[in-house]
Short mmCIF file of C-alpha atoms in Angstrom, two decimals:
data_model
loop_
_atom_site.label_atom_id
_atom_site.label_comp_id
_atom_site.label_asym_id
_atom_site.label_seq_id
_atom_site.Cartn_x
_atom_site.Cartn_y
_atom_site.Cartn_z
CA MET A 1 24.65 -0.97 17.68
CA PRO A 2 21.80 -3.51 18.04
CA LEU A 3 18.32 -2.18 17.38
CA LYS A 4 15.89 -1.83 20.26
CA VAL A 5 12.30 -3.04 20.28
CA ALA A 6 10.00 -0.12 19.46
CA GLU A 7 7.55 0.93 22.16
CA LYS A 8 5.08 2.13 19.51
CA TRP A 9 5.00 0.61 16.05
CA PHE A 10 2.25 2.62 14.32
CA GLN A 11 1.55 6.32 13.91
CA THR A 12 -1.67 7.93 12.68
CA LYS A 13 -2.74 11.19 11.07
CA ASP A 14 -6.22 12.55 10.39
CA MET A 15 -6.38 13.35 6.67
CA GLY A 16 -9.93 14.77 6.67
CA ASP A 17 -12.97 13.35 4.85
CA GLY A 18 -13.19 10.58 7.47
CA VAL A 19 -9.80 9.20 6.39
CA THR A 20 -6.93 8.34 8.74
CA LEU A 21 -3.43 7.51 7.56
CA ILE A 22 -1.66 4.76 9.52
CA TRP A 23 2.00 4.00 8.94
CA GLU A 24 4.96 2.10 10.37
CA PRO A 25 7.55 4.77 11.27
CA HIS A 26 10.31 2.25 11.97
CA VAL A 27 10.13 0.91 8.41
CA ALA A 28 12.30 2.92 6.02
CA PRO A 29 10.34 5.72 4.28
CA TRP A 30 11.38 4.41 0.85
CA LEU A 31 9.49 1.16 1.57
CA ARG A 32 6.74 1.68 4.13
CA CYS A 33 3.20 1.37 2.91
CA ASN A 34 0.39 3.81 3.57
CA ILE A 35 -2.41 2.09 5.46
CA TRP A 36 -5.74 3.89 5.03
CA HIS A 37 -8.60 3.72 7.53
CA ILE A 38 -11.95 5.09 6.30
CA HIS A 39 -14.89 5.80 8.59
CA GLY A 40 -18.31 4.63 7.45
CA ARG A 41 -21.76 4.63 9.03
CA ASP A 42 -22.27 0.87 9.12
CA ARG A 43 -18.70 -0.40 8.86
CA ASP A 44 -15.18 0.91 8.38
CA LEU A 45 -12.66 0.12 5.71
CA VAL A 46 -8.93 -0.53 5.90
CA ILE A 47 -7.07 -0.27 2.58
CA ASP A 48 -3.73 -2.13 2.64
CA THR A 49 -2.24 -3.56 5.80
CA GLY A 50 1.51 -2.92 5.93
CA MET A 51 4.11 -5.58 6.61
CA GLY A 52 2.26 -7.35 9.43
CA LEU A 53 5.17 -6.97 11.84
CA ARG A 54 2.98 -6.07 14.80
CA PRO A 55 -0.82 -6.33 15.12
CA MET A 56 -2.87 -3.25 14.22
CA THR A 57 -5.72 -4.36 16.48
CA HIS A 58 -4.92 -1.96 19.32
CA GLU A 59 -4.38 0.97 16.96
CA LEU A 60 -7.67 0.42 15.15
CA ALA A 61 -9.57 -0.09 18.41
CA GLN A 62 -8.72 3.52 19.25
CA LEU A 63 -10.14 4.69 15.92
CA THR A 64 -13.40 2.75 15.67
CA GLU A 65 -15.78 0.28 17.28
CA ARG A 66 -17.52 -0.55 13.99
CA PRO A 67 -16.98 -3.76 12.01
CA LEU A 68 -13.99 -3.64 9.67
CA SER A 69 -13.40 -4.76 6.13
CA ALA A 70 -9.79 -4.96 4.90
CA ILE A 71 -8.89 -4.59 1.23
CA VAL A 72 -5.49 -5.14 -0.34
CA THR A 73 -4.78 -3.13 -3.47
CA HIS A 74 -2.34 -5.94 -4.38
CA THR A 75 -0.54 -8.74 -2.58
CA HIS A 76 3.05 -7.50 -2.40
CA PHE A 77 4.44 -8.06 1.10
CA ASP A 78 4.46 -4.40 2.15
CA HIS A 79 0.72 -4.10 1.48
CA SER A 80 -0.59 -7.53 2.50
CA GLY A 81 1.48 -8.51 5.54
CA GLY A 82 -1.24 -7.66 8.07
CA LEU A 83 -4.24 -8.92 6.11
CA HIS A 84 -4.51 -12.12 8.15
CA GLU A 85 -5.54 -10.05 11.21
CA PHE A 86 -8.94 -9.29 9.70
CA ASP A 87 -11.97 -11.55 9.44
CA HIS A 88 -13.33 -9.83 6.31
CA ARG A 89 -10.54 -9.80 3.73
CA CYS A 90 -10.98 -8.53 0.19
CA GLY A 91 -8.81 -8.39 -2.91
CA HIS A 92 -8.81 -8.99 -6.63
CA THR A 93 -9.45 -12.47 -7.92
CA ALA A 94 -6.24 -12.43 -10.01
CA GLU A 95 -4.13 -12.50 -6.84
CA SER A 96 -6.36 -14.53 -4.53
CA ASP A 97 -4.21 -17.66 -4.83
CA LEU A 98 -1.08 -15.66 -3.96
CA ILE A 99 -2.36 -14.34 -0.64
CA ALA A 100 -3.86 -17.71 0.28
CA ASN A 101 -0.47 -19.32 -0.34
CA PRO A 102 2.13 -16.57 0.09
CA THR A 103 5.83 -17.24 -0.38
CA PRO A 104 8.80 -14.88 -0.22
CA SER A 105 8.92 -15.12 -4.00
CA ASN A 106 5.29 -14.49 -4.98
CA THR A 107 4.90 -11.63 -2.47
CA TYR A 108 8.31 -10.20 -3.47
CA ALA A 109 9.55 -10.32 0.12
CA ASP A 110 12.77 -11.82 -1.27
CA ALA A 111 13.38 -9.06 -3.83
CA GLY A 112 15.97 -7.27 -1.70
CA PHE A 113 13.76 -4.64 -0.09
CA VAL A 114 13.61 -6.43 3.29
CA ARG A 115 17.10 -5.98 4.76
CA ALA A 116 18.76 -4.72 7.91
CA GLU A 117 18.64 -1.14 6.61
CA THR A 118 14.85 -1.39 6.24
CA PHE A 119 14.32 -1.01 9.99
CA THR A 120 15.21 1.60 12.61
CA ALA A 121 13.76 -0.49 15.46
CA LEU A 122 12.55 -4.04 16.00
CA PRO A 123 8.85 -4.90 16.06
CA TYR A 124 9.46 -7.54 18.72
CA ALA A 125 12.35 -9.22 20.51
CA GLY A 126 14.16 -11.76 18.36
CA PHE A 127 12.91 -10.35 15.06
CA SER A 128 15.16 -11.07 12.08
CA HIS A 129 14.55 -9.61 8.64
CA GLU A 130 16.04 -12.79 7.17
CA HIS A 131 13.05 -14.81 8.39
CA TYR A 132 10.32 -12.37 7.38
CA THR A 133 7.34 -13.95 5.60
CA VAL A 134 3.74 -13.04 4.88
CA THR A 135 1.10 -15.02 6.81
CA PRO A 136 -1.52 -16.77 4.63
CA ALA A 137 -4.78 -14.79 4.46
CA PRO A 138 -7.34 -16.43 2.14
CA LEU A 139 -9.76 -13.84 0.82
CA SER A 140 -13.32 -13.92 2.10
CA ALA A 141 -14.58 -11.67 -0.72
CA LEU A 142 -13.29 -11.32 -4.27
CA LEU A 143 -13.31 -7.91 -5.93
CA ASP A 144 -13.33 -7.04 -9.61
CA GLU A 145 -13.90 -4.13 -11.96
CA GLY A 146 -17.07 -2.19 -11.15
CA ASP A 147 -17.77 -3.71 -7.76
CA VAL A 148 -18.95 -1.25 -5.11
CA VAL A 149 -17.75 -1.32 -1.51
CA ASP A 150 -20.65 0.13 0.51
CA LEU A 151 -20.03 1.50 4.02
CA GLY A 152 -23.63 2.64 4.52
CA ASP A 153 -23.14 6.34 3.93
CA ARG A 154 -20.33 6.21 1.39
CA ALA A 155 -19.47 3.97 -1.54
CA PHE A 156 -16.21 3.14 -3.30
CA THR A 157 -16.05 1.78 -6.83
CA VAL A 158 -13.37 -0.79 -7.61
CA PHE A 159 -11.16 -0.21 -10.66
CA HIS A 160 -9.03 -3.11 -11.86
CA LEU A 161 -5.78 -1.41 -12.94
CA PRO A 162 -3.12 -4.04 -13.69
CA GLY A 163 0.43 -3.38 -14.80
CA HIS A 164 2.24 -3.05 -11.51
CA SER A 165 0.76 -6.45 -10.67
CA PRO A 166 -1.99 -8.54 -12.28
CA GLY A 167 -4.54 -7.88 -9.54
CA SER A 168 -3.79 -4.26 -8.73
CA ILE A 169 -6.92 -2.28 -7.91
CA ALA A 170 -7.83 1.27 -6.93
CA LEU A 171 -10.91 2.52 -5.12
CA HIS A 172 -12.70 5.71 -6.11
CA GLU A 173 -15.37 7.60 -4.20
CA SER A 174 -17.30 9.62 -6.77
CA ALA A 175 -19.04 11.78 -4.14
CA THR A 176 -15.74 13.19 -2.86
CA GLY A 177 -13.31 12.48 -5.70
CA LEU A 178 -11.03 10.51 -3.38
CA LEU A 179 -8.87 7.89 -5.08
CA PHE A 180 -7.01 5.17 -3.18
CA SER A 181 -4.52 4.11 -5.82
CA GLY A 182 -2.26 1.52 -4.21
CA ASP A 183 0.89 1.24 -6.31
CA VAL A 184 -0.77 1.99 -9.65
CA VAL A 185 0.42 5.56 -9.13
CA TYR A 186 2.20 7.39 -6.31
CA ASP A 187 4.53 10.38 -6.04
CA GLY A 188 7.77 8.46 -6.48
CA ASP A 189 9.59 6.08 -8.82
CA LEU A 190 7.10 3.53 -10.13
CA ILE A 191 7.84 -0.19 -10.41
CA ASP A 192 6.85 -1.81 -13.71
CA ASP A 193 9.57 -4.41 -14.29
CA MET A 194 8.88 -7.26 -11.88
CA ASP A 195 8.17 -10.75 -13.19
CA HIS A 196 4.41 -10.13 -13.20
CA SER A 197 4.53 -6.44 -14.18
CA ASP A 198 3.79 -5.06 -17.62
CA PRO A 199 4.63 -1.42 -18.47
CA ASP A 200 2.32 -1.36 -21.48
CA VAL A 201 -0.60 -2.56 -19.37
CA LEU A 202 0.30 -0.05 -16.65
CA ALA A 203 0.23 2.72 -19.26
CA GLU A 204 -3.30 1.62 -20.19
CA SER A 205 -4.30 1.75 -16.52
CA HIS A 206 -2.83 5.24 -16.27
CA ALA A 207 -4.90 6.31 -19.25
CA ARG A 208 -8.02 5.27 -17.35
CA LEU A 209 -6.99 7.37 -14.34
CA ARG A 210 -6.89 10.45 -16.53
CA GLU A 211 -10.62 10.10 -17.13
CA LEU A 212 -11.58 9.93 -13.45
CA ASP A 213 -12.95 12.88 -11.49
CA VAL A 214 -10.23 12.99 -8.83
CA THR A 215 -9.71 15.58 -6.12
CA THR A 216 -7.16 13.78 -3.91
CA VAL A 217 -5.03 10.69 -4.46
CA HIS A 218 -4.23 8.69 -1.33
CA ALA A 219 -1.55 6.40 -2.72
CA GLY A 220 0.20 3.30 -1.49
CA HIS A 221 3.40 5.19 -0.69
CA PHE A 222 4.59 8.70 0.06
CA LYS A 223 2.45 11.84 0.31
CA SER A 224 -1.10 12.36 -0.94
CA PHE A 225 -1.61 14.77 -3.84
CA GLY A 226 -4.22 16.44 -6.02
CA ARG A 227 -5.35 16.05 -9.62
CA ASP A 228 -2.74 18.39 -11.11
CA LYS A 229 0.07 16.36 -9.55
CA LEU A 230 -1.61 13.15 -10.71
CA ILE A 231 -1.55 14.33 -14.33
CA GLU A 232 2.06 15.48 -13.94
CA ILE A 233 3.12 12.03 -12.68
CA LEU A 234 1.20 10.25 -15.44
CA ASP A 235 2.76 12.54 -18.07
CA GLU A 236 6.27 11.93 -16.74
CA TYR A 237 5.78 8.16 -16.77
CA ARG A 238 4.34 8.29 -20.29
CA ASP A 239 7.42 10.20 -21.42
CA GLY A 240 9.86 7.66 -19.95
CA GLY A 241 10.40 9.03 -16.46
CA ARG A 242 9.23 7.98 -13.00
CA ARG A 243 10.66 4.45 -13.32
CA LEU A 244 12.50 2.80 -10.46
CA GLY A 245 14.81 0.93 -12.84
CA ASP A 246 17.66 -1.13 -11.40
CA ALA A 247 16.41 -2.08 -7.94
CA ASP A 248 19.86 -2.66 -6.42
CA ALA A 249 21.13 0.73 -7.55
CA TRP A 250 17.91 2.42 -6.42
CA LEU A 251 18.09 0.78 -2.99
CA ALA A 252 21.73 1.73 -2.55
CA ASP A 253 20.84 5.33 -3.33
CA MET A 254 17.86 5.34 -0.94
CA ILE A 255 19.90 3.82 1.87
CA ALA A 256 22.72 6.31 1.34
CA ARG A 257 20.26 9.22 1.45
CA SER A 258 18.73 7.96 4.69
CA ARG A 259 22.03 7.78 6.57
CA PRO A 260 22.83 10.69 8.88
CA HIS A 261 25.38 13.12 7.42
#
């Protein structure tokens, strides 16, 4: 049966601490990215931007009237697809050329994750997953280790944590212990075997996370979790677990699990 165009593409949830989770419910749960909106006094922050299948402008207008800065934790398609919507776009220098000149290959949109089974509704009439691409979004501000993103009444320190990708970053708010980790760590099977991934470097990044004062991790995928769960995930990865492995086999399993029984 052909898919219908979704009336509403985004959903939101208040996570406390001035943080709102935005997600794309019609993108399969095994792929969809967590989009984080953070309230500040002088400006607001959006961390990661989803697939860019429908503009977030209307959704964000209901959440804030303040200026917005958008940060990508890395430039994979599921995190950077909507970055072009924002005037103030930030990311790590190591991946600035990728998002300025995105291709299906360098954003991993052609890695098999974007398929018919990815969607339960269409973002717009005539949409085809076969033609999905990321829109170029040259960065207006480059971020690196130790930089501080200041919202007026709250500040987030940038940690450069490569391994999943060369320019992967996380943002940590020392006053609250909140960590926005992107895909450096999340409560699922981690990806460390793409062309630009390095499991040894990712392990070093994980070692740095152990030293942080963290109360809550708001990750790039799946549910948020506390410090105890963070250490459990890091331990499991260190011991050889928590790896996605063969992507085709993993996708087949995820798709099978998502079908109605």
